[in-house]
Amino acid sequence: MIPQGQSSSLERLHNVEQRMVRVVELSGAVMEELGNSQGPRAEAVAAHCREFMLYMKEIQTTLREEIKSACEYRPFEKCDYSARIANEICCKKLEYVIEKMDAMQLNMEQSSNGV
């Protein structure tokens, strides 16, 4: 993971995007394992779930930091109304993404407790 001070916000968000792709790949791997005709290998499912949760936590942490940074930064204070509104809308969209990711994490934790 790249230290926060040495990467730009866009680089950190690009890393989040890559992690999200990996999360989807892990989900697919678990589904394949569960659909295995010989039955799922518990160690493989557990390893994929651990990696999934690790990536989810990293994604949430990075998004929270980016949202906080974006909300503290007010680049449009002396500009027109539409630019400020666009910035506020972006912040709200990012907050919504975090809310949904928190819900996904809760679902995953509940699912892993049931396994």
Tab-separated table of C-alpha atoms in Angstrom:
chain	number	residue	atom	x	y	z
A	1	MET	CA	0.000	0.000	0.000
A	2	ILE	CA	1.307	3.450	-0.905
A	3	PRO	CA	1.803	5.868	2.034
A	4	GLN	CA	-0.881	8.562	2.073
A	5	GLY	CA	1.556	11.488	1.863
A	6	GLN	CA	3.289	10.148	-1.236
A	7	SER	CA	0.334	9.590	-3.550
A	8	SER	CA	-2.301	11.809	-5.026
A	9	SER	CA	-5.976	11.466	-4.360
A	10	LEU	CA	-6.505	10.118	-7.872
A	11	GLU	CA	-3.856	7.447	-7.333
A	12	ARG	CA	-5.501	6.388	-4.070
A	13	LEU	CA	-8.905	6.237	-5.769
A	14	HIS	CA	-7.382	4.223	-8.630
A	15	ASN	CA	-6.057	1.760	-6.019
A	16	VAL	CA	-9.570	1.553	-4.565
A	17	GLU	CA	-10.914	0.753	-8.014
A	18	GLN	CA	-8.343	-2.022	-8.418
A	19	ARG	CA	-9.228	-3.416	-4.993
A	20	MET	CA	-12.919	-3.376	-5.899
A	21	VAL	CA	-12.157	-5.408	-9.024
A	22	ARG	CA	-10.248	-7.889	-6.850
A	23	VAL	CA	-13.198	-8.065	-4.427
A	24	VAL	CA	-15.513	-8.990	-7.292
A	25	GLU	CA	-13.002	-11.621	-8.469
A	26	LEU	CA	-12.864	-13.070	-4.959
A	27	SER	CA	-16.651	-13.182	-4.819
A	28	GLY	CA	-16.679	-15.086	-8.100
A	29	ALA	CA	-14.034	-17.504	-6.810
A	30	VAL	CA	-16.151	-18.228	-3.726
A	31	MET	CA	-19.222	-18.794	-5.895
A	32	GLU	CA	-17.247	-21.204	-8.088
A	33	GLU	CA	-15.996	-23.015	-5.016
A	34	LEU	CA	-19.514	-23.281	-3.589
A	35	GLY	CA	-20.711	-24.664	-6.931
A	36	ASN	CA	-17.950	-27.281	-7.070
A	37	SER	CA	-19.439	-30.709	-7.814
A	38	GLN	CA	-17.193	-32.295	-5.177
A	39	GLY	CA	-18.292	-29.775	-2.587
A	40	PRO	CA	-16.610	-26.557	-1.499
A	41	ARG	CA	-13.158	-26.667	0.048
A	42	ALA	CA	-13.596	-24.947	3.382
A	43	GLU	CA	-9.992	-23.697	3.497
A	44	ALA	CA	-10.296	-22.091	0.043
A	45	VAL	CA	-13.600	-20.404	0.906
A	46	ALA	CA	-12.184	-19.172	4.221
A	47	ALA	CA	-9.037	-17.804	2.529
A	48	HIS	CA	-11.081	-15.981	-0.101
A	49	CYS	CA	-13.394	-14.558	2.569
A	50	ARG	CA	-10.450	-13.343	4.670
A	51	GLU	CA	-8.904	-11.639	1.658
A	52	PHE	CA	-12.317	-10.184	0.739
A	53	MET	CA	-12.747	-8.687	4.209
A	54	LEU	CA	-9.204	-7.289	4.193
A	55	TYR	CA	-9.821	-5.540	0.880
A	56	MET	CA	-13.212	-4.269	2.059
A	57	LYS	CA	-11.626	-2.694	5.138
A	58	GLU	CA	-8.881	-1.092	3.026
A	59	ILE	CA	-11.462	0.248	0.575
A	60	GLN	CA	-13.592	1.695	3.354
A	61	THR	CA	-10.622	3.308	5.076
A	62	THR	CA	-9.357	4.905	1.885
A	63	LEU	CA	-12.804	6.141	0.851
A	64	ARG	CA	-13.438	7.600	4.298
A	65	GLU	CA	-10.130	9.473	4.149
A	66	GLU	CA	-10.865	10.746	0.647
A	67	ILE	CA	-14.362	11.871	1.605
A	68	LYS	CA	-13.067	13.655	4.667
A	69	SER	CA	-10.353	15.317	2.600
A	70	ALA	CA	-12.793	16.312	-0.152
A	71	CYS	CA	-15.296	17.725	2.325
A	72	GLU	CA	-12.659	19.758	4.181
A	73	TYR	CA	-11.244	21.194	0.954
A	74	ARG	CA	-13.358	24.125	-0.294
A	75	PRO	CA	-11.913	25.045	-3.691
A	76	PHE	CA	-15.031	26.853	-4.879
A	77	GLU	CA	-15.623	29.413	-2.128
A	78	LYS	CA	-15.167	32.344	-4.500
A	79	CYS	CA	-16.650	30.675	-7.561
A	80	ASP	CA	-20.155	30.328	-8.895
A	81	TYR	CA	-22.993	28.360	-7.381
A	82	SER	CA	-22.991	25.413	-9.799
A	83	ALA	CA	-19.381	24.478	-9.041
A	84	ARG	CA	-20.068	24.428	-5.298
A	85	ILE	CA	-23.190	22.337	-5.788
A	86	ALA	CA	-21.295	19.878	-8.010
A	87	ASN	CA	-18.666	19.516	-5.288
A	88	GLU	CA	-21.314	18.934	-2.606
A	89	ILE	CA	-23.044	16.342	-4.789
A	90	CYS	CA	-19.759	14.478	-5.223
A	91	CYS	CA	-19.282	14.418	-1.448
A	92	LYS	CA	-22.801	13.052	-0.961
A	93	LYS	CA	-22.221	10.368	-3.598
A	94	LEU	CA	-19.032	9.258	-1.861
A	95	GLU	CA	-20.816	9.167	1.499
A	96	TYR	CA	-23.504	6.998	-0.112
A	97	VAL	CA	-20.856	4.593	-1.440
A	98	ILE	CA	-19.374	4.233	2.048
A	99	GLU	CA	-22.822	3.594	3.500
A	100	LYS	CA	-23.423	0.808	0.972
A	101	MET	CA	-19.971	-0.678	1.574
A	102	ASP	CA	-20.624	-0.673	5.328
A	103	ALA	CA	-23.836	-2.591	4.635
A	104	MET	CA	-21.921	-5.053	2.450
A	105	GLN	CA	-19.355	-5.576	5.187
A	106	LEU	CA	-22.090	-6.173	7.748
A	107	ASN	CA	-23.724	-8.719	5.425
A	108	MET	CA	-20.381	-10.457	4.899
A	109	GLU	CA	-19.732	-10.592	8.649
A	110	GLN	CA	-23.192	-12.001	9.249
A	111	SER	CA	-22.687	-14.549	6.458
A	112	SER	CA	-19.279	-15.610	7.761
A	113	ASN	CA	-20.727	-16.031	11.265
A	114	GLY	CA	-23.299	-18.393	9.792
A	115	VAL	CA	-20.667	-20.507	7.959
